[in-house]
């Protein structure tokens, strides 16, 4: 699986205390590394998701500053020449997701100047980097998780999330998709009566539907590639992000099937 890693930059004045001593005048930023298959949707980012109980590590890279991801993804990156020594990475600091909630980020291409780190319970530790960038206009998973945190005061209180990190953030219309309109994720979640992050089966179905339809029929309605088909815009936006140093390529190794050695 070939992902695009989006570099979500932690505001320089909010670098976590544990990491501060490692940031020098030559450090080119501290980033949450979000793995996505939809680089053309980055205009619609409203926040970043981490899992409260997953451990994330910060490590130094050659070209991309200090990155934060799961351990597993850090090791994969070390084998993809992100680090100084092939196959090795040095942990500068470790965090539980909960320790990073509420951090302000700069997300490349986003309509919003600053977006915040928020909790998502359905993040898988063994997929991508464990860091997910949220596009609630076009991802049903993101839409329901954002509605959860907007609607549930107790959820915000539990994780110390302020209203100002959530309430001003609404899905941004970025892709026209017949017959769903410009906010495909909310349309399909309402049609299918999906209520929360825990509606697993229905959510999977909704994601599948939007993902395939968007690729074949979606048209971008924002940014430099306005009026371009999603299938064409994907490569163009990705190349721009990589050229500008705001993203990089990340490969997910094939998952091993039960071994049959004998
Ligand atoms: C932005 C985005 C915008 C995404 C969209 C999807 C959609 P796949 O096909 O199963 O590999 N993701 C990445 N890592 C994780 C994780 N560890 N746990 C849970 N979700 C994760 O799915 C890849 C997508 O799943 C990624 O692309 C990421 O969300 C999320 F409009 O990034 B995406 C209809 C989907 N739309």
GROMACS .gro file of C-alpha atoms and ligand atoms in nm:
model
  298
    1UNK     CA    1   0.000   0.000   0.000
    2UNK     CA    2   0.141   0.338  -0.101
    3UNK     CA    3   0.037   0.623   0.129
    4UNK     CA    4   0.105   0.993   0.122
    5UNK     CA    5   0.241   1.116   0.457
    6UNK     CA    6   0.102   1.459   0.533
    7UNK     CA    7   0.325   1.663   0.766
    8UNK     CA    8   0.104   1.834   1.024
    9UNK     CA    9   0.331   2.090   1.188
   10UNK     CA   10   0.299   2.149   1.561
   11UNK     CA   11   0.307   2.523   1.626
   12UNK     CA   12   0.660   2.612   1.739
   13UNK     CA   13   0.538   2.767   2.064
   14UNK     CA   14   0.349   2.447   2.157
   15UNK     CA   15   0.621   2.184   2.118
   16UNK     CA   16   0.561   1.935   2.405
   17UNK     CA   17   0.799   1.985   2.701
   18UNK     CA   18   0.942   1.633   2.662
   19UNK     CA   19   1.068   1.723   2.316
   20UNK     CA   20   1.190   2.076   2.367
   21UNK     CA   21   1.549   1.987   2.456
   22UNK     CA   22   1.580   1.802   2.123
   23UNK     CA   23   1.469   2.096   1.913
   24UNK     CA   24   1.768   2.300   1.797
   25UNK     CA   25   1.817   2.589   1.558
   26UNK     CA   26   1.868   2.335   1.277
   27UNK     CA   27   1.545   2.142   1.343
   28UNK     CA   28   1.304   2.203   1.057
   29UNK     CA   29   0.988   2.152   1.261
   30UNK     CA   30   0.803   1.888   1.464
   31UNK     CA   31   0.525   1.712   1.276
   32UNK     CA   32   0.252   1.457   1.327
   33UNK     CA   33   0.286   1.226   1.024
   34UNK     CA   34  -0.062   1.144   0.893
   35UNK     CA   35  -0.098   0.861   0.639
   36UNK     CA   36  -0.361   0.921   0.371
   37UNK     CA   37  -0.479   0.772   0.042
   38UNK     CA   38  -0.665   1.094  -0.042
   39UNK     CA   39  -0.413   1.379  -0.079
   40UNK     CA   40  -0.659   1.572  -0.299
   41UNK     CA   41  -0.890   1.613   0.003
   42UNK     CA   42  -0.636   1.805   0.215
   43UNK     CA   43  -0.825   2.133   0.148
   44UNK     CA   44  -1.098   1.996   0.375
   45UNK     CA   45  -0.888   1.911   0.683
   46UNK     CA   46  -1.057   2.021   1.007
   47UNK     CA   47  -0.846   1.842   1.272
   48UNK     CA   48  -0.609   1.552   1.334
   49UNK     CA   49  -0.710   1.228   1.508
   50UNK     CA   50  -0.503   1.022   1.753
   51UNK     CA   51  -0.609   0.727   1.965
   52UNK     CA   52  -0.598   0.809   2.338
   53UNK     CA   53  -0.427   0.483   2.439
   54UNK     CA   54  -0.183   0.428   2.154
   55UNK     CA   55   0.184   0.506   2.218
   56UNK     CA   56   0.341   0.746   1.969
   57UNK     CA   57   0.714   0.814   1.929
   58UNK     CA   58   0.904   1.120   1.810
   59UNK     CA   59   1.217   1.058   1.605
   60UNK     CA   60   1.459   1.261   1.397
   61UNK     CA   61   1.459   1.225   1.017
   62UNK     CA   62   1.711   1.339   0.756
   63UNK     CA   63   1.479   1.551   0.545
   64UNK     CA   64   1.152   1.591   0.735
   65UNK     CA   65   1.243   1.729   1.076
   66UNK     CA   66   1.112   1.545   1.383
   67UNK     CA   67   0.819   1.313   1.300
   68UNK     CA   68   0.564   1.158   1.537
   69UNK     CA   69   0.399   0.823   1.456
   70UNK     CA   70   0.349   0.474   1.601
   71UNK     CA   71   0.667   0.274   1.671
   72UNK     CA   72   0.578   0.033   1.398
   73UNK     CA   73   0.552   0.312   1.139
   74UNK     CA   74   0.878   0.468   1.264
   75UNK     CA   75   1.055   0.137   1.202
   76UNK     CA   76   0.903   0.112   0.855
   77UNK     CA   77   1.022   0.465   0.780
   78UNK     CA   78   1.370   0.372   0.902
   79UNK     CA   79   1.371   0.104   0.630
   80UNK     CA   80   1.254   0.362   0.377
   81UNK     CA   81   1.557   0.586   0.428
   82UNK     CA   82   1.386   0.848   0.641
   83UNK     CA   83   1.653   0.821   0.911
   84UNK     CA   84   2.033   0.860   0.918
   85UNK     CA   85   2.106   0.490   0.976
   86UNK     CA   86   1.923   0.236   0.759
   87UNK     CA   87   1.673   0.035   0.964
   88UNK     CA   88   1.733   0.238   1.281
   89UNK     CA   89   1.558   0.526   1.450
   90UNK     CA   90   1.625   0.696   1.780
   91UNK     CA   91   1.329   0.774   2.002
   92UNK     CA   92   1.349   1.132   2.130
   93UNK     CA   93   1.027   1.111   2.332
   94UNK     CA   94   0.723   0.889   2.376
   95UNK     CA   95   0.362   1.000   2.418
   96UNK     CA   96   0.024   0.848   2.473
   97UNK     CA   97  -0.234   0.996   2.239
   98UNK     CA   98  -0.398   1.168   2.538
   99UNK     CA   99  -0.081   1.371   2.600
  100UNK     CA  100  -0.104   1.528   2.254
  101UNK     CA  101  -0.473   1.621   2.249
  102UNK     CA  102  -0.538   1.991   2.200
  103UNK     CA  103  -0.207   2.069   2.029
  104UNK     CA  104  -0.243   2.332   1.754
  105UNK     CA  105  -0.120   2.228   1.410
  106UNK     CA  106  -0.064   2.376   1.069
  107UNK     CA  107  -0.218   2.139   0.813
  108UNK     CA  108  -0.101   2.196   0.453
  109UNK     CA  109  -0.371   2.326   0.214
  110UNK     CA  110  -0.638   2.328   0.485
  111UNK     CA  111  -0.908   2.591   0.471
  112UNK     CA  112  -0.843   2.641   0.845
  113UNK     CA  113  -0.526   2.822   0.951
  114UNK     CA  114  -0.494   2.615   1.270
  115UNK     CA  115  -0.642   2.271   1.341
  116UNK     CA  116  -0.626   2.070   1.666
  117UNK     CA  117  -0.543   1.717   1.776
  118UNK     CA  118  -0.861   1.533   1.886
  119UNK     CA  119  -0.949   1.178   1.999
  120UNK     CA  120  -1.080   0.900   1.772
  121UNK     CA  121  -1.154   0.559   1.919
  122UNK     CA  122  -1.151   0.360   1.594
  123UNK     CA  123  -0.789   0.428   1.496
  124UNK     CA  124  -0.601   0.108   1.427
  125UNK     CA  125  -0.250   0.076   1.564
  126UNK     CA  126  -0.136  -0.155   1.284
  127UNK     CA  127  -0.237   0.064   0.990
  128UNK     CA  128  -0.056   0.361   0.840
  129UNK     CA  129   0.112   0.574   1.106
  130UNK     CA  130  -0.169   0.570   1.365
  131UNK     CA  131  -0.204   0.943   1.291
  132UNK     CA  132  -0.510   1.030   1.082
  133UNK     CA  133  -0.592   1.364   0.926
  134UNK     CA  134  -0.963   1.441   0.935
  135UNK     CA  135  -1.169   1.533   0.631
  136UNK     CA  136  -1.532   1.522   0.750
  137UNK     CA  137  -1.670   1.645   0.415
  138UNK     CA  138  -1.561   1.326   0.238
  139UNK     CA  139  -1.482   1.064   0.500
  140UNK     CA  140  -1.780   0.914   0.688
  141UNK     CA  141  -1.546   0.798   0.969
  142UNK     CA  142  -1.424   1.153   1.020
  143UNK     CA  143  -1.772   1.302   0.994
  144UNK     CA  144  -1.922   1.088   1.271
  145UNK     CA  145  -1.618   1.128   1.496
  146UNK     CA  146  -1.632   1.507   1.457
  147UNK     CA  147  -2.006   1.509   1.531
  148UNK     CA  148  -1.939   1.298   1.843
  149UNK     CA  149  -1.684   1.540   1.983
  150UNK     CA  150  -1.897   1.842   1.888
  151UNK     CA  151  -2.211   1.701   2.049
  152UNK     CA  152  -2.072   1.530   2.359
  153UNK     CA  153  -1.957   1.766   2.632
  154UNK     CA  154  -1.852   1.473   2.849
  155UNK     CA  155  -1.621   1.345   2.575
  156UNK     CA  156  -1.455   1.686   2.551
  157UNK     CA  157  -1.424   1.712   2.928
  158UNK     CA  158  -1.272   1.366   2.958
  159UNK     CA  159  -0.987   1.463   2.724
  160UNK     CA  160  -0.956   1.833   2.811
  161UNK     CA  161  -1.068   1.948   2.468
  162UNK     CA  162  -1.184   2.309   2.460
  163UNK     CA  163  -1.495   2.418   2.271
  164UNK     CA  164  -1.285   2.653   2.059
  165UNK     CA  165  -1.092   2.353   1.919
  166UNK     CA  166  -1.410   2.190   1.790
  167UNK     CA  167  -1.717   2.411   1.756
  168UNK     CA  168  -1.580   2.650   1.488
  169UNK     CA  169  -1.483   2.356   1.266
  170UNK     CA  170  -1.735   2.244   1.007
  171UNK     CA  171  -1.694   2.018   0.703
  172UNK     CA  172  -1.568   2.218   0.404
  173UNK     CA  173  -1.726   2.153   0.060
  174UNK     CA  174  -1.433   2.045  -0.159
  175UNK     CA  175  -1.562   1.774  -0.395
  176UNK     CA  176  -1.883   1.761  -0.600
  177UNK     CA  177  -2.013   1.406  -0.610
  178UNK     CA  178  -2.342   1.313  -0.771
  179UNK     CA  179  -2.588   1.223  -0.619
  180UNK     CA  180  -2.448   1.318  -0.278
  181UNK     CA  181  -2.365   1.683  -0.340
  182UNK     CA  182  -2.065   1.868  -0.193
  183UNK     CA  183  -2.069   1.717   0.156
  184UNK     CA  184  -2.088   1.351   0.059
  185UNK     CA  185  -1.998   1.211   0.402
  186UNK     CA  186  -2.274   1.388   0.594
  187UNK     CA  187  -2.528   1.307   0.320
  188UNK     CA  188  -2.456   0.934   0.328
  189UNK     CA  189  -2.434   0.917   0.710
  190UNK     CA  190  -2.776   1.082   0.736
  191UNK     CA  191  -2.924   0.857   0.465
  192UNK     CA  192  -2.789   0.543   0.633
  193UNK     CA  193  -2.880   0.675   0.981
  194UNK     CA  194  -2.528   0.626   1.114
  195UNK     CA  195  -2.530   0.753   1.473
  196UNK     CA  196  -2.177   0.721   1.609
  197UNK     CA  197  -1.823   0.594   1.569
  198UNK     CA  198  -1.942   0.256   1.696
  199UNK     CA  199  -2.170   0.180   1.397
  200UNK     CA  200  -1.886  -0.026   1.251
  201UNK     CA  201  -2.056  -0.226   0.975
  202UNK     CA  202  -2.256   0.062   0.831
  203UNK     CA  203  -1.956   0.295   0.844
  204UNK     CA  204  -1.746   0.049   0.648
  205UNK     CA  205  -2.017   0.035   0.384
  206UNK     CA  206  -2.051   0.414   0.368
  207UNK     CA  207  -1.672   0.459   0.336
  208UNK     CA  208  -1.650   0.203   0.059
  209UNK     CA  209  -1.933   0.366  -0.135
  210UNK     CA  210  -1.793   0.720  -0.110
  211UNK     CA  211  -1.436   0.611  -0.172
  212UNK     CA  212  -1.508   0.433  -0.502
  213UNK     CA  213  -1.765   0.684  -0.630
  214UNK     CA  214  -1.548   0.981  -0.541
  215UNK     CA  215  -1.253   0.838  -0.730
  216UNK     CA  216  -1.452   0.770  -1.046
  217UNK     CA  217  -1.704   1.060  -1.045
  218UNK     CA  218  -1.584   1.325  -0.798
  219UNK     CA  219  -1.483   1.674  -0.917
  220UNK     CA  220  -1.267   1.908  -0.710
  221UNK     CA  221  -1.435   2.244  -0.646
  222UNK     CA  222  -1.153   2.423  -0.458
  223UNK     CA  223  -0.788   2.519  -0.500
  224UNK     CA  224  -0.548   2.520  -0.788
  225UNK     CA  225  -0.713   2.217  -0.953
  226UNK     CA  226  -1.074   2.335  -0.937
  227UNK     CA  227  -1.288   2.153  -1.196
  228UNK     CA  228  -1.044   1.862  -1.217
  229UNK     CA  229  -1.162   1.503  -1.172
  230UNK     CA  230  -1.058   1.347  -0.839
  231UNK     CA  231  -0.879   1.067  -1.026
  232UNK     CA  232  -0.656   1.326  -1.198
  233UNK     CA  233  -0.626   1.573  -0.909
  234UNK     CA  234  -0.495   1.304  -0.674
  235UNK     CA  235  -0.156   1.282  -0.847
  236UNK     CA  236  -0.130   1.656  -0.911
  237UNK     CA  237  -0.197   1.760  -0.550
  238UNK     CA  238   0.029   1.486  -0.419
  239UNK     CA  239   0.319   1.594  -0.639
  240UNK     CA  240   0.275   1.958  -0.531
  241UNK     CA  241   0.271   1.867  -0.160
  242UNK     CA  242   0.583   1.654  -0.196
  243UNK     CA  243   0.765   1.917  -0.403
  244UNK     CA  244   0.688   2.179  -0.137
  245UNK     CA  245   0.822   1.956   0.143
  246UNK     CA  246   0.477   1.928   0.303
  247UNK     CA  247   0.437   1.555   0.239
  248UNK     CA  248   0.632   1.243   0.149
  249UNK     CA  249   0.578   0.890   0.023
  250UNK     CA  250   0.530   0.605   0.273
  251UNK     CA  251   0.490   0.238   0.193
  252UNK     CA  252   0.297   0.001   0.412
  253UNK     CA  253   0.456  -0.344   0.396
  254UNK     CA  254   0.226  -0.629   0.291
  255UNK     CA  255   0.066  -0.791   0.590
  256UNK     CA  256   0.199  -1.142   0.650
  257UNK     CA  257  -0.051  -1.422   0.601
  258UNK     CA  258  -0.024  -1.719   0.842
  259UNK     CA  259   0.319  -1.865   0.773
  260UNK     CA  260   0.347  -2.219   0.647
  261UNK     CA  261   0.709  -2.302   0.704
  262UNK     CA  262   0.773  -2.675   0.700
  263LIG     C1  263  -0.782   1.155   0.455
  263LIG     C2  264  -0.908   1.105   0.397
  263LIG     C3  265  -1.008   1.176   0.332
  263LIG     C4  266  -0.921   0.966   0.412
  263LIG     C5  267  -1.118   1.109   0.284
  263LIG     C6  268  -1.031   0.896   0.366
  263LIG     C7  269  -1.130   0.968   0.303
  263LIG     P1  270  -0.771   0.228   0.376
  263LIG     O1  271  -0.827   0.231   0.238
  263LIG     O2  272  -0.848   0.136   0.465
  263LIG     O3  273  -0.621   0.205   0.380
  263LIG     N1  274  -0.664   0.598   0.812
  263LIG     C8  275  -0.530   0.597   0.794
  263LIG     N2  276  -0.468   0.533   0.894
  263LIG     C9  277  -0.565   0.490   0.977
  263LIG    C10  278  -0.563   0.417   1.100
  263LIG     N3  279  -0.448   0.377   1.157
  263LIG     N4  280  -0.682   0.388   1.159
  263LIG    C11  281  -0.798   0.430   1.103
  263LIG     N5  282  -0.805   0.501   0.988
  263LIG    C12  283  -0.690   0.531   0.926
  263LIG     O4  284  -0.801   0.372   0.439
  263LIG    C13  285  -0.710   0.476   0.434
  263LIG    C14  286  -0.777   0.594   0.502
  263LIG     O5  287  -0.812   0.558   0.637
  263LIG    C15  288  -0.683   0.712   0.509
  263LIG     O6  289  -0.721   0.813   0.412
  263LIG    C16  290  -0.717   0.772   0.644
  263LIG     O7  291  -0.821   0.864   0.614
  263LIG    C17  292  -0.769   0.658   0.726
  263LIG     F1  293  -1.214   1.175   0.223
  263LIG     O8  294  -0.711   1.036   0.491
  263LIG     B1  295  -0.795   0.915   0.481
  263LIG    C18  296  -1.414   0.750   0.206
  263LIG    C19  297  -1.275   0.773   0.265
  263LIG     N6  298  -1.247   0.912   0.251
   0.00000   0.00000   0.00000
